[in-house]
Short mmCIF file of C-alpha atoms in Angstrom, two decimals:
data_model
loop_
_atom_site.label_atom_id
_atom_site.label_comp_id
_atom_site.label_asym_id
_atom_site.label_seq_id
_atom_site.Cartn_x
_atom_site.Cartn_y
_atom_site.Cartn_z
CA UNK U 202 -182.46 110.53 -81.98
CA UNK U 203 -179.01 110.03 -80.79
CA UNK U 204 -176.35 110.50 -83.61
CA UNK U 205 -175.16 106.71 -82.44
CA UNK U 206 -178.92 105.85 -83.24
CA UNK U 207 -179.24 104.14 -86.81
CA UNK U 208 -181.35 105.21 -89.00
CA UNK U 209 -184.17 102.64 -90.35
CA UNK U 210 -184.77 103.05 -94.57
CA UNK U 211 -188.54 101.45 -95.28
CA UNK U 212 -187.88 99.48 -98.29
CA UNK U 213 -190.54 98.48 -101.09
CA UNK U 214 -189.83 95.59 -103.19
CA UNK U 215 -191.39 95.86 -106.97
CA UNK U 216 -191.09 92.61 -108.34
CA UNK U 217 -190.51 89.19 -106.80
CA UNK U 218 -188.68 87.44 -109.32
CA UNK U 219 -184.96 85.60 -108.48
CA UNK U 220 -182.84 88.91 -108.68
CA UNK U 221 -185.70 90.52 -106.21
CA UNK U 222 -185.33 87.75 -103.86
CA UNK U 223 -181.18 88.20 -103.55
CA UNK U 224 -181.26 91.61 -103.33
CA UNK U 225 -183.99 91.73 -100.16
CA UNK U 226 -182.37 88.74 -98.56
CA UNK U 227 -179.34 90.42 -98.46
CA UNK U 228 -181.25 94.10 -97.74
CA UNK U 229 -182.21 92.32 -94.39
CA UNK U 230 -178.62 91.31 -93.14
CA UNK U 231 -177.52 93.18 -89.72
CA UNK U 232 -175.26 95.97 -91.30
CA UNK U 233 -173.28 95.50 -88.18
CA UNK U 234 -171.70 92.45 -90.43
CA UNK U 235 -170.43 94.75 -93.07
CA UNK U 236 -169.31 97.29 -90.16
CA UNK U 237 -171.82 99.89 -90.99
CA UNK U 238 -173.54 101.15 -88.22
CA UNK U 239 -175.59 104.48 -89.47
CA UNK U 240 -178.65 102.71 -91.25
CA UNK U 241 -180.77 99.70 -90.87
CA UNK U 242 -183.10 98.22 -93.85
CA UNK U 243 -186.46 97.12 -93.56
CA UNK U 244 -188.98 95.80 -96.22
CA UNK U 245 -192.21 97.35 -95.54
CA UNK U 246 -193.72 95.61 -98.49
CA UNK U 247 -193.39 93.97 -102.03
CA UNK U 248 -195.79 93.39 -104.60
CA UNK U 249 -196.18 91.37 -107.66
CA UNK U 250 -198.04 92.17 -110.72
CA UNK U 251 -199.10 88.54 -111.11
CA UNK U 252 -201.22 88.18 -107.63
CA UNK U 253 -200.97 89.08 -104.19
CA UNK U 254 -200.36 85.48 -103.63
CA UNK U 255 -196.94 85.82 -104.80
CA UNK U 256 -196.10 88.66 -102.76
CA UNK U 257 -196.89 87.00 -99.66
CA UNK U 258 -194.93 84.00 -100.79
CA UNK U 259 -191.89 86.26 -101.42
CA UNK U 260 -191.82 87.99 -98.05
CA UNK U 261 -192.12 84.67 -96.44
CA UNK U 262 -189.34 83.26 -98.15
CA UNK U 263 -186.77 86.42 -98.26
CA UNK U 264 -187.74 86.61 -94.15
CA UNK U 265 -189.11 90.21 -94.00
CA UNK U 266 -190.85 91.00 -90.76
CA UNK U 267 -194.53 89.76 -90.61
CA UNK U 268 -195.48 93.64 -90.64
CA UNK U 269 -194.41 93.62 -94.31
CA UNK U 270 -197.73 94.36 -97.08
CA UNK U 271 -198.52 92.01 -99.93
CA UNK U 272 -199.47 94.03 -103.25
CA UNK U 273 -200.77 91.98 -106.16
CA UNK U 274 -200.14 95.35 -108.08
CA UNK U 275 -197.31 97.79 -108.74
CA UNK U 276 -199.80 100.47 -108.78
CA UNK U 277 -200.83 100.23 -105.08
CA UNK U 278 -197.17 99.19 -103.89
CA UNK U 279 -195.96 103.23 -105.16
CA UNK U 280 -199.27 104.71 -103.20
CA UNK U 281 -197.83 103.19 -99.57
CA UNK U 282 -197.34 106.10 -97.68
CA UNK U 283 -195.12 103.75 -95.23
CA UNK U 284 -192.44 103.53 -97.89
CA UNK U 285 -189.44 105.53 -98.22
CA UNK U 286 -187.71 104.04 -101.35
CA UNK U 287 -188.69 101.40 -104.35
CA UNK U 288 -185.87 98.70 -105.61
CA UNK U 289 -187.78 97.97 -109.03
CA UNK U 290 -186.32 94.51 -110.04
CA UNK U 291 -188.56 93.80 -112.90
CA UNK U 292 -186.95 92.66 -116.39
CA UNK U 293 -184.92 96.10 -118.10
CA UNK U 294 -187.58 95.80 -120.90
CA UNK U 295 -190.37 97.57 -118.05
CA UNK U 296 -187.62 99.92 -116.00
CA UNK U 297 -189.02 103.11 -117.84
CA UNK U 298 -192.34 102.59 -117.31
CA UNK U 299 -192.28 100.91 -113.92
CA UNK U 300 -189.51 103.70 -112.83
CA UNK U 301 -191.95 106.60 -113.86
CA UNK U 302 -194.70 105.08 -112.26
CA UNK U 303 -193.14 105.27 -108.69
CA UNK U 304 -191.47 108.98 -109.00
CA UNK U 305 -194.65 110.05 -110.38
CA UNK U 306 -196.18 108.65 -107.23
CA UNK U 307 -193.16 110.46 -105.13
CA UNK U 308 -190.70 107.39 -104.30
CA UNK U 309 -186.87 107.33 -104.43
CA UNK U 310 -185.96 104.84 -106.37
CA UNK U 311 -183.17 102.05 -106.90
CA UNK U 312 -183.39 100.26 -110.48
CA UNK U 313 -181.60 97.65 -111.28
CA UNK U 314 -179.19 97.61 -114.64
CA UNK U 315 -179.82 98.27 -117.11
CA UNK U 316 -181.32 101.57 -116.26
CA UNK U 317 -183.65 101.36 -119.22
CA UNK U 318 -183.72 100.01 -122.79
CA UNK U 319 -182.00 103.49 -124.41
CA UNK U 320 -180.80 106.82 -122.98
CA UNK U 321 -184.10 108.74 -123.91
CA UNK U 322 -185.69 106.69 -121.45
CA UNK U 323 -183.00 107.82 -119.14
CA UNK U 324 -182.89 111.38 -119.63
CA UNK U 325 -186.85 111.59 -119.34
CA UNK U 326 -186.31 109.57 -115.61
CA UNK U 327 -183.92 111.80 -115.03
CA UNK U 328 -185.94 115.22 -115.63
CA UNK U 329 -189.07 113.38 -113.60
CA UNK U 330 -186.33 112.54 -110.65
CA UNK U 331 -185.01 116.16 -110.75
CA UNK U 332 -188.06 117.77 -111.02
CA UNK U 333 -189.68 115.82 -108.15
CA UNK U 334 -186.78 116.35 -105.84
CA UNK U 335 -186.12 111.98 -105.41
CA UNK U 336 -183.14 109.94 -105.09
CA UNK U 337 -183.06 108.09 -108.71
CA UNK U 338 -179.99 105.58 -109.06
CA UNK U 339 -179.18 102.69 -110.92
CA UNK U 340 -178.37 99.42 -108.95
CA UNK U 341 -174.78 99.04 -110.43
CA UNK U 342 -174.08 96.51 -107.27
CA UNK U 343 -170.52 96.04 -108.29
CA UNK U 344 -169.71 99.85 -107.87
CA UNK U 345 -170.23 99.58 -104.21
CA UNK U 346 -167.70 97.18 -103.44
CA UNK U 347 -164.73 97.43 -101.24
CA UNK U 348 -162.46 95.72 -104.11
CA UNK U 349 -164.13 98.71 -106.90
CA UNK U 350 -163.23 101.13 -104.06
CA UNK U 351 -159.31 99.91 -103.87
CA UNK U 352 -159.11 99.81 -107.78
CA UNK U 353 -160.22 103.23 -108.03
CA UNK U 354 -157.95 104.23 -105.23
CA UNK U 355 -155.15 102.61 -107.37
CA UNK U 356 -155.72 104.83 -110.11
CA UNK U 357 -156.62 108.27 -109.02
CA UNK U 358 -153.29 107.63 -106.21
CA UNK U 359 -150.50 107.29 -108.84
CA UNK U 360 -149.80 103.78 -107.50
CA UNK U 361 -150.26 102.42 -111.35
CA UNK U 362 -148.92 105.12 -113.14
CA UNK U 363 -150.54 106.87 -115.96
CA UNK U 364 -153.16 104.50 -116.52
CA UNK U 365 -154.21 104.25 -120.55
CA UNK U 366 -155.45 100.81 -120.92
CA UNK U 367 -158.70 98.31 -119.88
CA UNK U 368 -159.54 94.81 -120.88
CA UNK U 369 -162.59 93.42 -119.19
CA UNK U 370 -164.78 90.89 -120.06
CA UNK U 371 -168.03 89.40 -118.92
CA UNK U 372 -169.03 86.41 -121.12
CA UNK U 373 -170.78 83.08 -120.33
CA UNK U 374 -171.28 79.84 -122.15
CA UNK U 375 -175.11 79.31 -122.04
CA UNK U 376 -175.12 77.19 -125.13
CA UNK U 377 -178.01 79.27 -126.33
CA UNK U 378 -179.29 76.76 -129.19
CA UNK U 379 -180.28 74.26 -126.41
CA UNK U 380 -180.57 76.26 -123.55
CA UNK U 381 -182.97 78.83 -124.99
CA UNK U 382 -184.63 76.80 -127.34
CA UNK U 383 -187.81 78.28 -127.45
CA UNK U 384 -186.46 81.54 -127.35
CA UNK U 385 -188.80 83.02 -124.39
CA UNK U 386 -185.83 83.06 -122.18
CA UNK U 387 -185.09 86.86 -120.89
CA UNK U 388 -181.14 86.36 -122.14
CA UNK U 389 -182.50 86.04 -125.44
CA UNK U 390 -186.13 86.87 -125.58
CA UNK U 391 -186.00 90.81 -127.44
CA UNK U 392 -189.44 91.63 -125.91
CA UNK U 393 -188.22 91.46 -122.49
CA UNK U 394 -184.41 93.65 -124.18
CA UNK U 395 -182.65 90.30 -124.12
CA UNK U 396 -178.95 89.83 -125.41
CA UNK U 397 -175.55 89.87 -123.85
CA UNK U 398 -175.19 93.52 -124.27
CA UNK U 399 -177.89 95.15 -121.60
CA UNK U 400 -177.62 92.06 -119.00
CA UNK U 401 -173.81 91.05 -119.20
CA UNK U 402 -172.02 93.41 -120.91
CA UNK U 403 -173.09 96.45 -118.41
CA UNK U 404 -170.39 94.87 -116.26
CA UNK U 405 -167.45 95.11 -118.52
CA UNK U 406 -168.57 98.81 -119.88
CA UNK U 407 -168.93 99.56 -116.01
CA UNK U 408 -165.36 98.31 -115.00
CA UNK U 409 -163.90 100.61 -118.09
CA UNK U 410 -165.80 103.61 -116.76
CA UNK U 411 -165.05 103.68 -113.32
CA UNK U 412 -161.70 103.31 -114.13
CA UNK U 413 -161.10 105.41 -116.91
CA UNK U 414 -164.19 107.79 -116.62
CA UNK U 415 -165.33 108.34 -113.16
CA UNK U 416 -161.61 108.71 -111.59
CA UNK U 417 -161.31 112.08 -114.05
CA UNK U 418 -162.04 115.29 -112.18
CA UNK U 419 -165.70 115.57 -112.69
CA UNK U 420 -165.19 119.09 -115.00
CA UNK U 421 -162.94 116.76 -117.12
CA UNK U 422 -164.70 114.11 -118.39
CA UNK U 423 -165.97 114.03 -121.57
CA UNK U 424 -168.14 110.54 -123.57
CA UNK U 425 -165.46 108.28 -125.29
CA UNK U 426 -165.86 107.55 -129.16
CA UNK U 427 -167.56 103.73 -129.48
CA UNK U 428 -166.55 101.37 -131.90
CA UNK U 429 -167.93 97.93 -132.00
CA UNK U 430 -168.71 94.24 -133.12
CA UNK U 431 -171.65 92.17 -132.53
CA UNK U 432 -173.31 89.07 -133.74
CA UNK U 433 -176.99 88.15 -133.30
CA UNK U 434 -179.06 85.12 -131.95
CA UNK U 435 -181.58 83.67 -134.40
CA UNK U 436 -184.30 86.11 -132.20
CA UNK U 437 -182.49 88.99 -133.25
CA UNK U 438 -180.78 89.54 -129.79
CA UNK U 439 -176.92 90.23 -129.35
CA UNK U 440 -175.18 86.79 -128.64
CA UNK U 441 -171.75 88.21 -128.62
CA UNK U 442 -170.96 92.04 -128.40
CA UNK U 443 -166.83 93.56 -128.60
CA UNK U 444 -166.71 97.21 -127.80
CA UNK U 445 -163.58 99.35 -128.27
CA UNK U 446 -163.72 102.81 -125.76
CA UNK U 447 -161.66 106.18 -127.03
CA UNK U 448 -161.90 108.30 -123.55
CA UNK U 449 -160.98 111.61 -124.57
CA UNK U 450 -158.27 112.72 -121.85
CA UNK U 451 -156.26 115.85 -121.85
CA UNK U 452 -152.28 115.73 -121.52
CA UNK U 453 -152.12 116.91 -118.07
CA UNK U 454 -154.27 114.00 -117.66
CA UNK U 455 -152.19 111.78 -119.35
CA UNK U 456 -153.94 111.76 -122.86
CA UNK U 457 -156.48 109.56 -124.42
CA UNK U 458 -157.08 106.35 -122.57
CA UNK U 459 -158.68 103.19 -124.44
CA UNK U 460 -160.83 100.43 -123.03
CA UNK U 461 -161.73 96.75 -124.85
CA UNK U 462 -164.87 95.67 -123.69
CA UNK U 463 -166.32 91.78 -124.36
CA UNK U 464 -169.40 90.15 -123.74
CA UNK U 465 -170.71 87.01 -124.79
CA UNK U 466 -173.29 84.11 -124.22
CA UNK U 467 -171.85 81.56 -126.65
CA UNK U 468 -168.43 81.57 -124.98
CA UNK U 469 -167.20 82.26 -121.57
CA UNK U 470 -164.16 84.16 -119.96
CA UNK U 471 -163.98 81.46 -117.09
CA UNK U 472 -164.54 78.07 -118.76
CA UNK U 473 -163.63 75.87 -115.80
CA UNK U 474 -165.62 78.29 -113.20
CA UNK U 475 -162.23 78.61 -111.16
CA UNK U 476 -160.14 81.34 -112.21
CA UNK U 477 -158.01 79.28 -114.30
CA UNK U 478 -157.99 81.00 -117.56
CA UNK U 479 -156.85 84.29 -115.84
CA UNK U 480 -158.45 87.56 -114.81
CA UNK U 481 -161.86 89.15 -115.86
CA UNK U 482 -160.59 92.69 -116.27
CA UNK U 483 -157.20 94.17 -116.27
CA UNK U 484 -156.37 98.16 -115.54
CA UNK U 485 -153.38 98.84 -116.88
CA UNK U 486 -150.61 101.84 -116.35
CA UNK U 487 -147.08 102.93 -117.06
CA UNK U 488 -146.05 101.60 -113.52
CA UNK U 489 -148.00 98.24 -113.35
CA UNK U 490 -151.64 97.21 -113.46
CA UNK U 491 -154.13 95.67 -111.41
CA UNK U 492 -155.75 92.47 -111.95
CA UNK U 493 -159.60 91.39 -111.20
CA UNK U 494 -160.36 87.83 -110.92
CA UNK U 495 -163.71 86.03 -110.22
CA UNK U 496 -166.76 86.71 -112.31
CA UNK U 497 -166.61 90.80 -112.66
CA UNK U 498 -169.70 91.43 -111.36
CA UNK U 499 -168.57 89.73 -108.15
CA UNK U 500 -165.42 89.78 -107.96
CA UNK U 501 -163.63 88.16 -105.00
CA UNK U 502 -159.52 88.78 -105.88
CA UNK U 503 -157.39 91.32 -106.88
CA UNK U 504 -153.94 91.24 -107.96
CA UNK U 505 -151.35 94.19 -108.24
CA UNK U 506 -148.22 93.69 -110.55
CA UNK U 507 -145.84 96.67 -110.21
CA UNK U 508 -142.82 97.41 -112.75
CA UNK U 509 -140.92 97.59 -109.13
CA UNK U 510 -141.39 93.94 -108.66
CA UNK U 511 -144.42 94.22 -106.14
CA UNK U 512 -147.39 91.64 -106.37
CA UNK U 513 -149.73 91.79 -103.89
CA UNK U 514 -152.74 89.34 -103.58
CA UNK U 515 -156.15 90.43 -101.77
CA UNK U 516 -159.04 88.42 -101.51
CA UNK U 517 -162.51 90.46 -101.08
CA UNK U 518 -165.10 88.38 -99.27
CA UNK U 519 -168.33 88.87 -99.18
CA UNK U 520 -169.51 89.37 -95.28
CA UNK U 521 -172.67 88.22 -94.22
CA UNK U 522 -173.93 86.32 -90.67
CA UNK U 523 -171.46 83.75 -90.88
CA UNK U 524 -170.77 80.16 -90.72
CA UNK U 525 -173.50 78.64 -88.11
CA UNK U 526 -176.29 80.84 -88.81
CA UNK U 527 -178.20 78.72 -90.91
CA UNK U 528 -178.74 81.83 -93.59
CA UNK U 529 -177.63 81.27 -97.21
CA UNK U 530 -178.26 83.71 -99.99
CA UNK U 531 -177.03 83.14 -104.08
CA UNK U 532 -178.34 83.87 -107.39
CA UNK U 533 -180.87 81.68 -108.80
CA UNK U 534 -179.67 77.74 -108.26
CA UNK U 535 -176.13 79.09 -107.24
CA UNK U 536 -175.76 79.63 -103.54
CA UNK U 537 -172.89 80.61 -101.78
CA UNK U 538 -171.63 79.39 -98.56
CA UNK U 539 -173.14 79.71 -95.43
CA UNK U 540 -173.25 83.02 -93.56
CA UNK U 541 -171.80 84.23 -97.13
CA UNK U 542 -173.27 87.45 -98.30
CA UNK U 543 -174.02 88.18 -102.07
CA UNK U 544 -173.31 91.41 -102.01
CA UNK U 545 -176.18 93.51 -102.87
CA UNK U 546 -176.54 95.05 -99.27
CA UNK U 547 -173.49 97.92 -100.45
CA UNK U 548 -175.58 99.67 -102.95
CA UNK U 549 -178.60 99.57 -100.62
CA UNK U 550 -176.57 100.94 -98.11
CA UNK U 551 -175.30 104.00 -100.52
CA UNK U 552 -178.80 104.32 -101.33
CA UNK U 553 -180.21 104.49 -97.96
CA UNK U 554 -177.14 106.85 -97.05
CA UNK U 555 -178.18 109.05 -99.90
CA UNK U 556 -181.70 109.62 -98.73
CA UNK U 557 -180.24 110.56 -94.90
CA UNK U 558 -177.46 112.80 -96.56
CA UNK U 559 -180.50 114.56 -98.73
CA UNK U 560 -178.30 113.38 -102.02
CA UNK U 561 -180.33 112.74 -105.17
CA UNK U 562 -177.89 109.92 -106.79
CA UNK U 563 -175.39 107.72 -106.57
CA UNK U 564 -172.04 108.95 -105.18
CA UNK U 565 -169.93 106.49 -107.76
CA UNK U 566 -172.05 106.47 -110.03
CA UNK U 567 -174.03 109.72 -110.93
CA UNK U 568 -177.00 110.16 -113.09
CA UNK U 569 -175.36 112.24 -115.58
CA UNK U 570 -172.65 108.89 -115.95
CA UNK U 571 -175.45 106.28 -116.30
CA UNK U 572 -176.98 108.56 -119.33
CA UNK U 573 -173.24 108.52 -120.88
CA UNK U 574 -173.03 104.82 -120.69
CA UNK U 575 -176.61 104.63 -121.89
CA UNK U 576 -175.65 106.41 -124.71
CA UNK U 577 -172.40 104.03 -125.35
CA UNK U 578 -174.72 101.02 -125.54
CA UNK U 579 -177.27 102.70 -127.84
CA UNK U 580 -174.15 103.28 -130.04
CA UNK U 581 -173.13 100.04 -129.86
CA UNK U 582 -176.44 99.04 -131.01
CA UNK U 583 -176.84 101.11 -133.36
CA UNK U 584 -173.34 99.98 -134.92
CA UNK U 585 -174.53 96.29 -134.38
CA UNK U 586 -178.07 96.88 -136.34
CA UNK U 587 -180.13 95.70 -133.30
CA UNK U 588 -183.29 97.59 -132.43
CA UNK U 589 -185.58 96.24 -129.84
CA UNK U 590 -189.31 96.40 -130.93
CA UNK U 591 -191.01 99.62 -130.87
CA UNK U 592 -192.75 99.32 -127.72
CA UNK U 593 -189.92 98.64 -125.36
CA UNK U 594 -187.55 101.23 -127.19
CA UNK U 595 -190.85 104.23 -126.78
CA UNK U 596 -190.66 107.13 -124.59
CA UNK U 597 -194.22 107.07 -124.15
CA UNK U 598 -195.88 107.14 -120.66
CA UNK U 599 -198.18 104.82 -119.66
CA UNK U 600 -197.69 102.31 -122.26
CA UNK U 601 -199.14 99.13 -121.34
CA UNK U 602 -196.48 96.03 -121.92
CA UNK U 603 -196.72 92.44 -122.65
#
């Protein structure tokens, strides 16, 4: 094989629910589009624990090749010998045991956030994944992004200063007495690990980490002290969760650094869906501080404010086939435009780069991080008196789930 010759990643698909469908319709966009030319993605198969049926139904409708096996169980998905990584998309409440299930079988594997429901989940993952010799990463999408790349640039270059201070915020008005009214939906349901914390709030705590925690020299960086605020749904889950960060810092590092992250689903950060009511998240240093606008787990403008009187505007579009191709991708009812895009295809390409490089996680986010923030949000729990039942918060292996 040529070195100009990309290299083609055999994808399995666990789970065929909506965030499974964006991800693989986006996993199946020409990485030309995106200007990467080393890897190609294919789905070799998907299953769904509910029938084969379903599968079959989801490759048709995410276009995977006609190639592409139907599984109406997880259990024979992992045993494909034709499959070179998993992207487990089921609901965060079933990540451990789904997770262990495919490195015990031998399979890389991409999970979507929340990793799992507590950090001894985690760290047991992470001994499987280390002793098995697999790629294990969590699917942090926003990480990959060419706008998370520039911020991150902005503070490990100087160009802000000492930076010392986050705000971000991820918070949506769901109107969760109506909406939710018979309390079986996921945000709020605490038998799949519903509440604002786990789905929404991973997005603020991940902005104040790879901003404050990931741009300190690796030998440096030490868990931040977590105090927090939360108030509960009538089921018992999180409805609105404030979290204040301590990152320990050094002063050659430019001391302690402090981080305010919201999340909500009784109120939201963007009321009017436009931008209006100002950024999502806000670095901030001694020389100026960079703004993120757009929902914060996709966000699609920056702005830099410099004490020197510079403000530069950049808007971060999502690439994709383009206007004319008939192809639209979104999240559940929301699509974007056409040829736009979602987004998902950067982490799949760091994942699929991974496995080519012989890496074992995540380049910007590593497994050791993921158990630190794991460990914030059982803290934050724990300080907000919410325990999920027993079952979803056990470290036993193979526990059989609702």
């Amino acid at each position: 094989m040529s070195s100009s010759t990309p290299k083609t990643i055999r994808w399995g698909i666990l789970a065929t629910g909506l965030i499974a469908q964006t991800f693989t319709k986006d996993l199946l966009v020409d990485p030309k589009t995106r200007n990467v030319h080393s890897v190609v993605h294919t789905v070799g198969a998907a299953a769904s624990s509910s029938s084969k049926s379903r599968a079959e139904q989801f490759l048709k409708d995410v276009g995977a090749s006609s190639s592409a096996k139907a599984y109406g169980t997880y259990e024979e998905l992992v045993k494909d010998p034709e499959i070179d990584i998993i992207y487990v998309a089921t609901p965060h409440s079933h990540h451990y045991q789904n997770v262990m299930l495919c490195l015990e079988a031998g399979k890389n594997v991409l999970c979507e956030k929340a990793f799992t429901v507590n950090a001894a989940q985690l760290k047991i993952l992470v001994k499987k994944a280390k002793e098995k010799n697999l790629f294990l990463m969590e699917a942090v999408w926003t990480r990959y992004f060419p706008i998370s790349a520039y911020v991150r640039d902005l503070v490990t270059s100087g160009r802000l200063g000492n930076v010392t201070r986050v705000y971000a915020d991820f918070s949506m008005s769901m109107d969760p007495e109506k909406s939710f009214a018979d309390n079986k939906h996921r945000m709020v349901n605490v038998n799949l690990a519903g509440g604002a914390l786990l789905d929404l709030g991973i997005y603020s705590i991940t902005w104040c980490f790879q901003t404050l925690y990931l741009t300190q020299p690796k030998e440096s960086r030490k868990p931040p002290k977590v105090m927090a605020a939360m108030s509960h749904f009538r089921t018992g889950a999180d409805q609105q969760t404030t979290i204040l960060l301590d990152f320990p810092r050094s002063k050659e590092l430019g001391g302690n650094a402090h981080a305010i992250a919201t999340t909500a689903i009784v109120v939201s950060g963007d009321p009017d869906e436009k931008g209006t009511a100002g950024p999502g998240a806000r670095i901030q240093g001694d020389k100026g501080e960079v703004q993120i606008n757009g929902p914060i787990c996709r966000p699609t403008k920056s702005r830099l404010i410099l004490q020197d009187g510079t403000v530069e505007d950049k808007d971060w579009p999502q690439p994709g086939p383009g206007e004319g191709s008939g192809w639209r991708n979104g999240f559940g009812g929301d699509m974007n435009p056409e040829g736009v895009g979602h987004g998902m295809f950067w982490e799949a390409d760091e994942a699929a780069m991974a496995l080519i490089e012989g890496r074992k996680e995540g380049k910007y986010e590593d497994l050791e991080e993921s158990v630190v923030i794991m460990e914030v949000m059982d803290e934050v729990r724990r300080q907000g008196n919410f325990k999920y039942p027993e079952k979803l918060e056990s470290t036993e292996y193979p526990l059989k789930l609702d």
